[in-house]
Structures are given as C-alpha cells and as structure tokens.
CSV table of C-alpha atoms in Angstrom, one decimal:
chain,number,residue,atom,x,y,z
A,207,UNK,CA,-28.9,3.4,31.2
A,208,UNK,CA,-26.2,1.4,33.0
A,209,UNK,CA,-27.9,2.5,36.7
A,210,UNK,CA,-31.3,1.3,35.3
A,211,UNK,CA,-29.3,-1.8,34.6
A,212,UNK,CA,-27.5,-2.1,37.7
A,213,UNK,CA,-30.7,-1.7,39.4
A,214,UNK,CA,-32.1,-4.4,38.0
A,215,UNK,CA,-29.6,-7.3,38.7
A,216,UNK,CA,-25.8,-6.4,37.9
A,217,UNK,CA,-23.7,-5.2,35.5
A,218,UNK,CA,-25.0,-5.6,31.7
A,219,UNK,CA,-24.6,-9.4,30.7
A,220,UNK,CA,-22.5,-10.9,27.7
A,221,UNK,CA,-23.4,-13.8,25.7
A,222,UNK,CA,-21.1,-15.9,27.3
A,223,UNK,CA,-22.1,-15.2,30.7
A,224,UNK,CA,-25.8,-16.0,29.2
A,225,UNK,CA,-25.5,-19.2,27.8
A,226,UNK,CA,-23.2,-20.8,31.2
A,227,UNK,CA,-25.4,-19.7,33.9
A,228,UNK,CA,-27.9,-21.3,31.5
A,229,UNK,CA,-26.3,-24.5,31.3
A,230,UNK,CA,-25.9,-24.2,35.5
A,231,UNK,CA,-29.0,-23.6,36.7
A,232,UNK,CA,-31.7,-25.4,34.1
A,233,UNK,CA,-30.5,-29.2,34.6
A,234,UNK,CA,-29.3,-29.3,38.3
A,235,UNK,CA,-28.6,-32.8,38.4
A,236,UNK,CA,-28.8,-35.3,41.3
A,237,UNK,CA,-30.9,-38.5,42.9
A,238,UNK,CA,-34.6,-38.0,42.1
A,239,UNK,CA,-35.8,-36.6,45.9
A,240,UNK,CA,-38.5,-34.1,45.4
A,241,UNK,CA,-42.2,-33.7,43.7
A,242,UNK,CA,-44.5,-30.9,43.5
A,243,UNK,CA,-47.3,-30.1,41.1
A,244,UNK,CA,-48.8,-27.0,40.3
A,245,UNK,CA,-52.7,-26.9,40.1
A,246,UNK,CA,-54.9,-24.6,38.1
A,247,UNK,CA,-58.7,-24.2,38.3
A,248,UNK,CA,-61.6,-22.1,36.9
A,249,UNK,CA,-63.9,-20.4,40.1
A,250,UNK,CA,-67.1,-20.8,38.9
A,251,UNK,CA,-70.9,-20.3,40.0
A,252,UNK,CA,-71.7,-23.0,41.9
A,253,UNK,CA,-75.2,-23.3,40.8
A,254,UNK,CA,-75.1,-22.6,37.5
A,255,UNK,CA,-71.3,-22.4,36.0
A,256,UNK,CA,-73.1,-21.0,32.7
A,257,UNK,CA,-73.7,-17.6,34.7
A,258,UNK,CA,-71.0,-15.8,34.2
A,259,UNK,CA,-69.1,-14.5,37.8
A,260,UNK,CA,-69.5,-10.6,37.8
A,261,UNK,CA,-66.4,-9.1,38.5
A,262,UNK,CA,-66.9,-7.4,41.9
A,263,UNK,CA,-68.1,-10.8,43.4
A,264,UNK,CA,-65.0,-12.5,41.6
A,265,UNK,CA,-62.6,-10.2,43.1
A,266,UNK,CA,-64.7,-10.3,46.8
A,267,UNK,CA,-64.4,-14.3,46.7
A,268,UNK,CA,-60.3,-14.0,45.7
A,269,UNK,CA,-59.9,-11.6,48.7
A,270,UNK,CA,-61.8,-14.1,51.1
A,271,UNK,CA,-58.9,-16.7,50.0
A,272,UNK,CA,-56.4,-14.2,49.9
A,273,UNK,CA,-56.7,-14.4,54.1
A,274,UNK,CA,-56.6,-18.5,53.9
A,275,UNK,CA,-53.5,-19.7,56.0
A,276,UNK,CA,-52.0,-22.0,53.0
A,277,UNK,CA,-49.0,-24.3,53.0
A,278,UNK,CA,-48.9,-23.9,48.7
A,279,UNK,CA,-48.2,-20.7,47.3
A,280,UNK,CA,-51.5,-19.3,45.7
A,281,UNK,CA,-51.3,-17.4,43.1
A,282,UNK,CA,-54.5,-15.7,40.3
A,283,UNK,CA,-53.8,-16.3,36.9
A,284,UNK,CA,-55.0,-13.3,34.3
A,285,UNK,CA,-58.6,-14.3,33.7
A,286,UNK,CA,-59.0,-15.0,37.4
A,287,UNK,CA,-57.9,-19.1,37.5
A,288,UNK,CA,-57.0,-19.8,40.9
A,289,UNK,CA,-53.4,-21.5,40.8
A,290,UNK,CA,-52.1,-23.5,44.3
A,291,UNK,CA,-48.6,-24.3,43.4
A,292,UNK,CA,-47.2,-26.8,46.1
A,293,UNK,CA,-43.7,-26.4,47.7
A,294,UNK,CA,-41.1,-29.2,46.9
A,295,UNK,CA,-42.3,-32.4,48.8
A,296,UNK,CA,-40.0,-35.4,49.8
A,297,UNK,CA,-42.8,-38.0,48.7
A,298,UNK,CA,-45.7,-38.2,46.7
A,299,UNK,CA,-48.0,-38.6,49.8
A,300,UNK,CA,-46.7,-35.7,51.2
A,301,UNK,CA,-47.6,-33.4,48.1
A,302,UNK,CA,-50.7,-35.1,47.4
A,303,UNK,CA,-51.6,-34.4,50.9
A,304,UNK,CA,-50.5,-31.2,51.5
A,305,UNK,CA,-52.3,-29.8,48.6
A,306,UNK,CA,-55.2,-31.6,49.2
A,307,UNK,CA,-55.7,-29.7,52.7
A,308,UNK,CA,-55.0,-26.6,50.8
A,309,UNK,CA,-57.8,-27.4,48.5
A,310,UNK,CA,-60.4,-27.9,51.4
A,311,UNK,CA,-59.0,-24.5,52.5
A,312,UNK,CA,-59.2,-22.5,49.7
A,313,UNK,CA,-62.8,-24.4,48.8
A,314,UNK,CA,-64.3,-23.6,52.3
A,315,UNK,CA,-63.3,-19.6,51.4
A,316,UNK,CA,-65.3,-19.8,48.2
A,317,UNK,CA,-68.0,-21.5,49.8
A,318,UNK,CA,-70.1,-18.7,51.4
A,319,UNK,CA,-69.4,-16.4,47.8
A,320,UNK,CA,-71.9,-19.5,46.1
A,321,UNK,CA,-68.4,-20.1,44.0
A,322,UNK,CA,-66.6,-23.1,43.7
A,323,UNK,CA,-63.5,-24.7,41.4
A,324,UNK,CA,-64.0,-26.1,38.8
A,325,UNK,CA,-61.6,-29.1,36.4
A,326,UNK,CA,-61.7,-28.4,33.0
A,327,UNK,CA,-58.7,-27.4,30.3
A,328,UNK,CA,-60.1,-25.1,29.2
A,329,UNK,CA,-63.9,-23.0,29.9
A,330,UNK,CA,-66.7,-25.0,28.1
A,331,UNK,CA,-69.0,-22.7,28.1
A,332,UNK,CA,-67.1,-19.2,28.6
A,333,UNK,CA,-64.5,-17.8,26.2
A,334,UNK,CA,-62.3,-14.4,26.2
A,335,UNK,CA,-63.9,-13.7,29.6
A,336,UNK,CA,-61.4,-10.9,29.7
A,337,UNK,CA,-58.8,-10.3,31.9
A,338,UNK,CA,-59.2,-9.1,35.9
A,339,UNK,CA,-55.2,-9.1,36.4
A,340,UNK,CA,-54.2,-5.1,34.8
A,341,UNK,CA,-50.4,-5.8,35.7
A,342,UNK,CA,-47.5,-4.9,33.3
A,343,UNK,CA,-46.6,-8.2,32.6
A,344,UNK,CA,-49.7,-9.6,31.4
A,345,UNK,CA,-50.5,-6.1,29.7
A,346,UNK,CA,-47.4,-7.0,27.9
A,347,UNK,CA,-48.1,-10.6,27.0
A,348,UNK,CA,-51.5,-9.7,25.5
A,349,UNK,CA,-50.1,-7.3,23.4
A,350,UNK,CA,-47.2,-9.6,21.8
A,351,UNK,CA,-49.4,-12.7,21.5
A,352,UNK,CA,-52.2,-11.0,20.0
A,353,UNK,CA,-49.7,-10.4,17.1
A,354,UNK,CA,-50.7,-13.8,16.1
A,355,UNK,CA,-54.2,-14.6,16.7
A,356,UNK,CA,-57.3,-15.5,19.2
A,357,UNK,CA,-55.1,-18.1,21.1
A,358,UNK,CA,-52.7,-15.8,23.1
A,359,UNK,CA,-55.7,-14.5,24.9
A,360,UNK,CA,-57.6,-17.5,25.3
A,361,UNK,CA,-54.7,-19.5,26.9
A,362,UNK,CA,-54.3,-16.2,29.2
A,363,UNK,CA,-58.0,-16.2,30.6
A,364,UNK,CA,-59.8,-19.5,29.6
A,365,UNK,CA,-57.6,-22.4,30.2
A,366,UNK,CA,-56.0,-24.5,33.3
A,367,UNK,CA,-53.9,-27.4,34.1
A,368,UNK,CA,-52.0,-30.1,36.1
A,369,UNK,CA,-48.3,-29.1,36.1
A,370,UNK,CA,-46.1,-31.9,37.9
A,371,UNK,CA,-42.5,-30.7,38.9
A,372,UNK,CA,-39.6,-34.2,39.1
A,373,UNK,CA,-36.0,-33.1,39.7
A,374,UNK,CA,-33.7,-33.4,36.8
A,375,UNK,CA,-32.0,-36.6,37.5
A,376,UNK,CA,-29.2,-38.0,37.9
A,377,UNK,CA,-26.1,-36.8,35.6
A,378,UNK,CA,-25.4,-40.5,34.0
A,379,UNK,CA,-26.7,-43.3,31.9
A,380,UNK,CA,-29.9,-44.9,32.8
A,381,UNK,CA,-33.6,-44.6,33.3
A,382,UNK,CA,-32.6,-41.8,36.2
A,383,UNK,CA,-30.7,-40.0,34.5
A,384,UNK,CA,-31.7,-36.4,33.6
A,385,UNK,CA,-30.8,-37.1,29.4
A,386,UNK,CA,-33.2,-40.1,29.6
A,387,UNK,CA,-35.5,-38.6,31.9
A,388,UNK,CA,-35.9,-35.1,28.9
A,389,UNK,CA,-36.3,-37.6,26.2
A,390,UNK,CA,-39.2,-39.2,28.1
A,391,UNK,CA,-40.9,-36.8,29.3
A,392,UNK,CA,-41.3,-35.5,25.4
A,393,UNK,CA,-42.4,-39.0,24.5
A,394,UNK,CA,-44.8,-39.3,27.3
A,395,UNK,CA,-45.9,-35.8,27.2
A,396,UNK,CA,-48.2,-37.0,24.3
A,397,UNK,CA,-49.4,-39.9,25.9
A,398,UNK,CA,-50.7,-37.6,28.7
A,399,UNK,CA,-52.2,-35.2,26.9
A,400,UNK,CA,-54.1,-38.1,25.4
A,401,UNK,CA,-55.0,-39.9,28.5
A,402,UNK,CA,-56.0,-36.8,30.3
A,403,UNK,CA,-57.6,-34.6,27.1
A,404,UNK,CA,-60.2,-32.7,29.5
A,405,UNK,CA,-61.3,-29.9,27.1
A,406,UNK,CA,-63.0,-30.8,23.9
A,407,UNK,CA,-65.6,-27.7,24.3
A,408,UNK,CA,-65.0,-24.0,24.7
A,409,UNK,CA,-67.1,-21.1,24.6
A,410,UNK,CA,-70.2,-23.4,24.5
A,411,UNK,CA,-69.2,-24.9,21.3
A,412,UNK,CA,-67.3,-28.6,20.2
A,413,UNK,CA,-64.2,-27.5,19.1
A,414,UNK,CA,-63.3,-30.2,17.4
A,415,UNK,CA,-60.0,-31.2,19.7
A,416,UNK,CA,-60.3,-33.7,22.8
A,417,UNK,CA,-58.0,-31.4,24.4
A,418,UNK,CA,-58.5,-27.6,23.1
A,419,UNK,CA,-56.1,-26.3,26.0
A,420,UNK,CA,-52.7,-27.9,23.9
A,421,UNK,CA,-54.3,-27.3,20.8
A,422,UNK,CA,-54.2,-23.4,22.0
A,423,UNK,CA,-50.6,-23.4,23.2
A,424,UNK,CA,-49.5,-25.2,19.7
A,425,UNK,CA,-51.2,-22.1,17.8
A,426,UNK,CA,-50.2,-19.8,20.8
A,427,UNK,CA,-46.9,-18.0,18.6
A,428,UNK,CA,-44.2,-19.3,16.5
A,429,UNK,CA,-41.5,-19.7,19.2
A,430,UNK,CA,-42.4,-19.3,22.9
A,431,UNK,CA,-44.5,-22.6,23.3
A,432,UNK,CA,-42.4,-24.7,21.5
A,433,UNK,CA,-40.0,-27.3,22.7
A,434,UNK,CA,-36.2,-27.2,21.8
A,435,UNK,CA,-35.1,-29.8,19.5
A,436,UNK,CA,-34.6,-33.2,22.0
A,437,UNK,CA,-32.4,-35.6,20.4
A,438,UNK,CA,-29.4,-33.2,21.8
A,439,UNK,CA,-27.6,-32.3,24.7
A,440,UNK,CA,-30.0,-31.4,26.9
A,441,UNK,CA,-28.4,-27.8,28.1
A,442,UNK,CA,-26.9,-27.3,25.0
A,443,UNK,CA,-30.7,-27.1,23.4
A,444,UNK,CA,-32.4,-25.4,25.8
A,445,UNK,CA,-29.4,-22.4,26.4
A,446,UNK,CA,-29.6,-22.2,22.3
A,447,UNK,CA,-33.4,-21.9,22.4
A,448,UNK,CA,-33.4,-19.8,25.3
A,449,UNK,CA,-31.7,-17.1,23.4
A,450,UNK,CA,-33.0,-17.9,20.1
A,451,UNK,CA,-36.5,-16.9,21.2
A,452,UNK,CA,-37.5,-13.6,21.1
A,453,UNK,CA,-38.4,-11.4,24.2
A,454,UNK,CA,-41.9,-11.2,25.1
A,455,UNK,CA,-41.2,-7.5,27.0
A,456,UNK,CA,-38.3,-5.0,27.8
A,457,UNK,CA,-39.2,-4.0,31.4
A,458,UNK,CA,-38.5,-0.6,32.4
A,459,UNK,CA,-38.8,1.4,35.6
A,460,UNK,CA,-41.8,3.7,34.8
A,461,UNK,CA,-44.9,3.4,32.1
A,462,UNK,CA,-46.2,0.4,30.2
A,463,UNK,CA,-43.2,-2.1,29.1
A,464,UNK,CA,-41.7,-2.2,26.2
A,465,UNK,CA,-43.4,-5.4,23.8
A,466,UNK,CA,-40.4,-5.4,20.7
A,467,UNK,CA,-41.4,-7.7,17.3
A,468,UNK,CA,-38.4,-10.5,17.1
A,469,UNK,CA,-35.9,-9.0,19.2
A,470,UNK,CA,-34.0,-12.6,20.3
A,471,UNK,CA,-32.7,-12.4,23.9
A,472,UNK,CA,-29.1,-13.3,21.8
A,473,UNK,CA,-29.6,-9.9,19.8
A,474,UNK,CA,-30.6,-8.3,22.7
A,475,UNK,CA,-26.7,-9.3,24.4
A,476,UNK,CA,-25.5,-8.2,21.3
A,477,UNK,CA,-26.4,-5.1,20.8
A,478,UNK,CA,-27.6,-3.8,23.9
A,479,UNK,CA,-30.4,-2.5,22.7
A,480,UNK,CA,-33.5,-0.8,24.2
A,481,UNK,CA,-30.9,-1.1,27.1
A,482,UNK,CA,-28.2,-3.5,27.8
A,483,UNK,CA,-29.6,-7.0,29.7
A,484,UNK,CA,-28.9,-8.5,32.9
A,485,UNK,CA,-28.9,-11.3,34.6
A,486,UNK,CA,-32.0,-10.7,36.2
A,487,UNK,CA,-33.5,-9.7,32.5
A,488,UNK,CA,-32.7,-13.0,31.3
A,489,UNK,CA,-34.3,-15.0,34.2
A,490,UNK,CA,-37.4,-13.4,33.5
A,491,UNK,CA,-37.3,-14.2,30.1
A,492,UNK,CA,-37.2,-17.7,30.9
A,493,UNK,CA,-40.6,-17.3,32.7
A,494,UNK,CA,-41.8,-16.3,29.4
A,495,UNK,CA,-41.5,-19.6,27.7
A,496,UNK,CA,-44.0,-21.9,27.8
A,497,UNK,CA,-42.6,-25.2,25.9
A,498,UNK,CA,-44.6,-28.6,27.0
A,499,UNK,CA,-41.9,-29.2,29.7
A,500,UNK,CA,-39.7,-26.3,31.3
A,501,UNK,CA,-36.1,-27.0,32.4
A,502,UNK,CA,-36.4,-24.9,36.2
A,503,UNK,CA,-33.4,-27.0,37.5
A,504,UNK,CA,-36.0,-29.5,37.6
A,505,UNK,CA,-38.6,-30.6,35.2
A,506,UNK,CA,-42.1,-28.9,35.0
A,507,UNK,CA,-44.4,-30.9,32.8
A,508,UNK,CA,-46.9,-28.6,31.8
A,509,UNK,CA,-49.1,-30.7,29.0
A,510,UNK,CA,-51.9,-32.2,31.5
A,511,UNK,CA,-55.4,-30.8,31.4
A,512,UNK,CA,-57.1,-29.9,34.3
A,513,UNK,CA,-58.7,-32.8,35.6
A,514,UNK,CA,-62.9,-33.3,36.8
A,515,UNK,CA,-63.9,-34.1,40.0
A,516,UNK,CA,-62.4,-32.8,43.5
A,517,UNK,CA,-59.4,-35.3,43.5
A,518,UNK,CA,-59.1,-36.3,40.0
A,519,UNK,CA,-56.0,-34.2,39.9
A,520,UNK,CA,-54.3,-37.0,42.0
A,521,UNK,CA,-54.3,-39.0,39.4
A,522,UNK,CA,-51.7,-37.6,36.9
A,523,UNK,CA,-49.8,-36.2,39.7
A,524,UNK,CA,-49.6,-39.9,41.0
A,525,UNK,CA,-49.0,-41.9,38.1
A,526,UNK,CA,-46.1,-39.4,36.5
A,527,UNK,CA,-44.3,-39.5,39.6
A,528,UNK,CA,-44.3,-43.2,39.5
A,529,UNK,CA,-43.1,-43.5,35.8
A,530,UNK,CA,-40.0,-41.3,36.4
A,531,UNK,CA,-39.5,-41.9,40.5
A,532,UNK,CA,-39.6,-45.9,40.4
A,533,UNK,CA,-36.6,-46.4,38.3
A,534,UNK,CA,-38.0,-50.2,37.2
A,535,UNK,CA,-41.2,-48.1,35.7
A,536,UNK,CA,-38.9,-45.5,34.6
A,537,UNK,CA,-37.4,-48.2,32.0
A,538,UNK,CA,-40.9,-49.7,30.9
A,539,UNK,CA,-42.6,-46.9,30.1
A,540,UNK,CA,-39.4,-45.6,28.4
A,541,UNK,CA,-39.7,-48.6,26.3
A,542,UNK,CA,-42.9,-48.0,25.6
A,543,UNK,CA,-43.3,-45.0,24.5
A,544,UNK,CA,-39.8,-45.5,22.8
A,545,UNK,CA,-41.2,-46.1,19.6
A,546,UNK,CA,-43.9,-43.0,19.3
A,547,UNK,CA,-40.6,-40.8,18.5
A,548,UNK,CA,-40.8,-41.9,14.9
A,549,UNK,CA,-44.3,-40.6,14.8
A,550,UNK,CA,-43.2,-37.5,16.2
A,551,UNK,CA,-40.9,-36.9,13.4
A,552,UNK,CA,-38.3,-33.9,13.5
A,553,UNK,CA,-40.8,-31.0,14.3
A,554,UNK,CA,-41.0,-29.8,18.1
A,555,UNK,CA,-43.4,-30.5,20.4
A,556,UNK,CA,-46.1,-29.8,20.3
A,557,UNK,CA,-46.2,-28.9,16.1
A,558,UNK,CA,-45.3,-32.6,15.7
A,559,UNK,CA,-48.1,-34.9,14.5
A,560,UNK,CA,-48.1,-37.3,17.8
A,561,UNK,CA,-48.9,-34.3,19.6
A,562,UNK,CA,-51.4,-33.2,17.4
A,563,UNK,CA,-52.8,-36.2,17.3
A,564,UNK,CA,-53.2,-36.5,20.8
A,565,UNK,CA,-54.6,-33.2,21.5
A,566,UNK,CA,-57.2,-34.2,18.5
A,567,UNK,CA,-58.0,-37.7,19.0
A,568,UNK,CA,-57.0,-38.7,23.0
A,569,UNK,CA,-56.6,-42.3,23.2
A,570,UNK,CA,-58.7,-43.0,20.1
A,571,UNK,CA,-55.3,-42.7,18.4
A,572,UNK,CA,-54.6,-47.0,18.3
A,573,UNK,CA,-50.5,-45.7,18.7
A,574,UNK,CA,-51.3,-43.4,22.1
A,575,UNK,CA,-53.6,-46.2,23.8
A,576,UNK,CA,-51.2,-49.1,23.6
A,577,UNK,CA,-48.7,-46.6,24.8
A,578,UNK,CA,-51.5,-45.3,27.7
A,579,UNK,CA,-51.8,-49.4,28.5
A,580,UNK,CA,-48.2,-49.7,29.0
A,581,UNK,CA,-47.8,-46.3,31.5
A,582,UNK,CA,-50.5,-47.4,33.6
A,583,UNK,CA,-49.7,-50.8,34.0
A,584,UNK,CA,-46.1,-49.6,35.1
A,585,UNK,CA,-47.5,-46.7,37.7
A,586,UNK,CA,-49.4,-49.3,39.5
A,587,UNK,CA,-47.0,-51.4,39.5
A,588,UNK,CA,-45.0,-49.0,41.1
A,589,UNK,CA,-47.1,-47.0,43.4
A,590,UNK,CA,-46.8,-49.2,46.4
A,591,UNK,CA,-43.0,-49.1,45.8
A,592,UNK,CA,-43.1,-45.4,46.4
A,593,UNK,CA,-45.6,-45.0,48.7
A,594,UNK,CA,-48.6,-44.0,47.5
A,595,UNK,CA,-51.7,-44.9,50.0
A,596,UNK,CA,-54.3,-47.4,49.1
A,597,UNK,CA,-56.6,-44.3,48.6
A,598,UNK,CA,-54.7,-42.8,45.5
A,599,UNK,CA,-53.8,-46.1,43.9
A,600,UNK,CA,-57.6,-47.2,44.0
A,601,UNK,CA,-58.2,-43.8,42.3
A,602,UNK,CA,-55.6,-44.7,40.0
A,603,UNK,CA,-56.9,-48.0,39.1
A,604,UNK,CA,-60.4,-46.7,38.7
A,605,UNK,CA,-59.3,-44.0,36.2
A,606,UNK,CA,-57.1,-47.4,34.4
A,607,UNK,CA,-60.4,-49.1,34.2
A,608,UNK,CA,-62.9,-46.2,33.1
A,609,UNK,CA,-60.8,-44.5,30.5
A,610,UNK,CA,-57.6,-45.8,29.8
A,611,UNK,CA,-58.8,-49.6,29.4
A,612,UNK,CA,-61.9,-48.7,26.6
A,613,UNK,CA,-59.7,-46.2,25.0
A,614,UNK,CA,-61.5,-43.2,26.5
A,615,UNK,CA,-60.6,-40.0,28.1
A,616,UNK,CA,-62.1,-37.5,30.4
A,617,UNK,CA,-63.1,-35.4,27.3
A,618,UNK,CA,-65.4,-38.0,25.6
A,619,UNK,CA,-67.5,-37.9,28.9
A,620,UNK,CA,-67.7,-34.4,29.0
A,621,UNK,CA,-68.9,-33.8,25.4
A,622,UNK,CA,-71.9,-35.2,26.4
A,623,UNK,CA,-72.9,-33.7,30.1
A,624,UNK,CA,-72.1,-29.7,28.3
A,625,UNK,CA,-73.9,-30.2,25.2
C-alpha cells in the first residue's frame, strides 16, 4: 500500500499538510496580468444538426483535428464536445486572437468530414447521446453521479460552455484584490448566466429554463457543484470545502477505479482508507469539483453558456475581462451587482434563488437586467482602456443593443429558430 502510494506522489498526506498546500496554491495572489478562456463546442452535422453524427465518422473527424498544429491545448470532452483551452495570455487581444486562429484551424479539419461546431449550452435537439470517451475517469464519474439522477450524464455528454480564467488578484483591499475579486465573481456569476442563457431546449423539447446547462450542474449532486460559502476568508472556505466534499474516485493502478458513497477527502486523511492519500490524490480531487468558479491559483469562471455564432464567444470573454481587469469597471460593476447578494440569500451558488432565477428567467428577471445594464455599460467603457480592438467592442456593443438593452438573451431567440 505505501509503494502504491509513493508511486503516486509522495509519502501518504496528513490533514495538515492538506489544508496548507491548499491555502498556497488556490489563491496565488499578485497584479492582475494574465487571461485565458476555455471554449467548449458540440461537432455537429453541418447540414442537418438534427442527424445524429455516427460514431465512426465522429471519431474520423476528431483524428483529422487531432493532426491540427494548435497554439491552445485541445482537448474531447466525454460525449465528444470539442474543448480548445487557451494558454495564459498577457492581454485580451492576444487570447481573443490566438484562439480565434485555433478556431479557423480546428474548423478547416472538420470541414471536409460535412461537420462543423456548433454554440449552444446544451444540445437542443440531442440528449444522453452517450459517451465516446471509455476512460477510467469518466467511467468513474458516471457511475457516482448517476447516484443522483439524469443530470450527471447529461452535463457529461450534452452540454458546453465559455470558461474565462483572471488571476486571483492582488492580496489587499480594493476592487483588485483577490477577496473582492471572489465576492464578485459570485455576484456576477448570476448576472452572466442571465445575459448569456444559451440553452433553453434540450433533447428537442423546451425545458422550461433559459439556460438548461446551469440548471443541470445545480441538480448535478449534493456537493461537488456547489460553491463554498463566500462571505469568508477566501482559502479558508475553499480548503474547508475542498475536504468536506466527498471523493468522486479512489484511483488505483490496475482495473476500474474505485467510486466510494461519501467518503470526504478529510475522512479519507484520517483514516487512510482504501489506501492512504497523497498529494497528488488530493490534486486530482480538486479537478473533480465543479462549483460556478474554481479557485486554480487563478479564477475559472465556469457559469457562461456556450455562445451562437462563430465569434459570439468573444463577447463574454471580452466584457468579463473588462469588469475585473479595468480596476475603475472593477468598482462599478461591484456596486452594482452589490445589492443582488441579498437575493442570493445564505444558500451556495448556484441552489440560491438569484441563481435560479437566472438560469430560469435570463434577463426577464427586472433585478438581473438592471444589474446586466450596469456591466455593460462599465465593459465598454473600459474596453478601449485595455485594449480591446474596434472589432470586438463593436461585437460587444451589438450584443448591448440586441439583448442586453430589451431585456433579452441568446436563449429567447433560439426558442424560436429550434421549435
């Protein structure tokens, strides 16, 4: 048992050792430098995306992209989403850019397959397409959050998003500083889900939700989506919740993983049992969370549909960076959105009703639009401070004026062309 555990990262690991290197490495605190986003899309027939993609041709077309020289990391998510996840970038334009020539790659490979990518939070007209990734992990994963219903599954194979990456911040007072910066990002979590709800239909049916993609991760288990309690220390919260929440697997050496039913990762240091944890065992863990935003040293917002269009995704990349990069929109939209924590009430994101509403209503909700009103007057404001090109803060302004302006999001529109 110890040489299993030695292989996998060091000697066993104590609870005290846990909880400081979580303190160290989930908050690592400096001037705001770096942005990257994380893009997830559906491959879908380009003729018809109601015909299902056999496997064989699936797997052919990922292969073809497979080859694709790519600055971004590419990754397959378990129901075949493509995922181009963009390296840290000293600027907005330069992660903007970089993924965007990525995208014309990775879109030129699927091209002669008759596949293309498609912006949606979740499928509208597929659902459980099943899995095409057999690995351990997601083997694992399917078995523990099928415990507790449909959602586990469809979140797994059916759903994609906009994930946008800030540093931390800085380690003081003020609208840079990383405290500040985790209570906002709660607050205006909500307010983009709202703005960007991209996913009112799944399976070929209304569902009911503006965006169906949050409304799976709130029902997705009782722990591992939600987000530790906020009006706290920052890495005193998220170490606590950390090891509060149970395991999702016990990886082993040989054979199918080990899925245990509430085994905390703090009961697991305590007793040592399957076998005793290392460092390496808890790092993984932490990849096994999925709250609304992820402490990774820096901040992974993770609550923004997938976006339509072949740029749309600029747009939420863009105008989060400018509400927590541009230190005088930092401070407005904190003010703004300010208020909406008495709405959310004491329950985590996102089991709190402001996030419920948003997920359910968008910017119909009278509380999320004037907050949506407020964030987008700021990023404009504050795009040409940070460089954004005249390209993306058109985009920007054309997205202010079509949805955010009427009270509108992505998902309204949508409800109509897929019906």
């Amino acid at each position: 048992m110890s040489s299993n555990a030695t292989a996998r990262g060091g000697p066993p690991l104590t609870e005290e050792e846990a909880e400081a290197l979580l303190r160290g490495i989930c908050f690592k605190t400096g001037p705001p430098r770096t942005v990257g986003a994380e893009l997830e899309w559906l491959v879908h027939d380009l003729r018809d995306p109601r015909r299902p993609v056999r496997p064989d041709r699936l797997a052919a077309a990922l292969d073809s992209v497979r080859a694709v020289p790519l600055v971004s990391a590419l990754t397959f998510e378990p129901g075949g989403q493509l995922e181009l996840s963009s390296r840290p970038a000293g600027s907005l334009m330069e992660c903007l850019d970089s993924l965007a020539a990525d995208l014309r790659a990775v879109r030129a490979a699927l091209d002669p397959f008759g596949l293309g990518l498609s912006g949606y939070g979740v499928d509208p007209w597929h659902a459980q397409r099943g899995r095409v990734l057999h690995e351990p992990r997601y083997d694992a994963m399917e078995t523990a959050l099928d415990r507790t219903g449909p959602a586990g599954r469809a979140m797994m194979c059916d759903s994609a998003s906009v994930q946008v990456c800030l540093d931390a911040g800085l380690d003081r007072p003020g609208p840079l500083g990383y405290r500040r910066r985790w209570e906002l990002a709660h607050l205006l979590g909500a307010v983009l889900v709202g703005v960007f709800a991209n996913s009112p239909r799944h399976g070929g049916r209304t569902t009911g939700w503006r965006s169906t993609r949050q409304a799976l991760w709130a029902d997705l288990d009782p722990r591992r989506a939600l987000a530790p309690p906020v009006d706290g220390e920052p890495r005193a919260a998220w170490a606590a919740h950390v090891l509060d929440t149970p395991v999702l697997c016990v990886r082993t050496e040989d054979g199918p993983w080990a899925v245990p039913e509430e085994l905390t990762f703090r009961t697991w240091l305590r007793t040592g049992l399957p076998r005793p944890p290392v460092t390496d065992d808890l790092r993984y863990h932490m990849t096994t969370l999925f709250p609304p935003v992820r402490p990774r040293g820096h901040l992974e917002l993770r609550m923004i549909d997938a976006q339509p269009g072949r740029d749309g995704w600029m747009v939420p990349v863009a105008v989060t960076t400018a509400v927590f990069e541009d230190d005088r929109a930092a401070q407005a939209v904190y003010e703004a959105v300010r208020p909406l924590a008495r709405r959310a009430g004491a329950a985590p994101a996102p089991r709190n009703p402001l996030w419920e509403a948003a997920a359910r209503d968008g910017l119909a909700d009278p509380d999320l639009h004037g907050a949506a009103l407020a964030v987008f007057t700021a990023a404009r404001e504050a795009l040409p401070r940070i460089g954004a090109s005249e390209e993306v803060c058109r985009a920007v302004a054309a997205f202010h004026e079509r949805y955010v302006i009427p009270g509108s999001c992505p998902a309204d529109e949508l409800q109509v062309v897929t019906s």
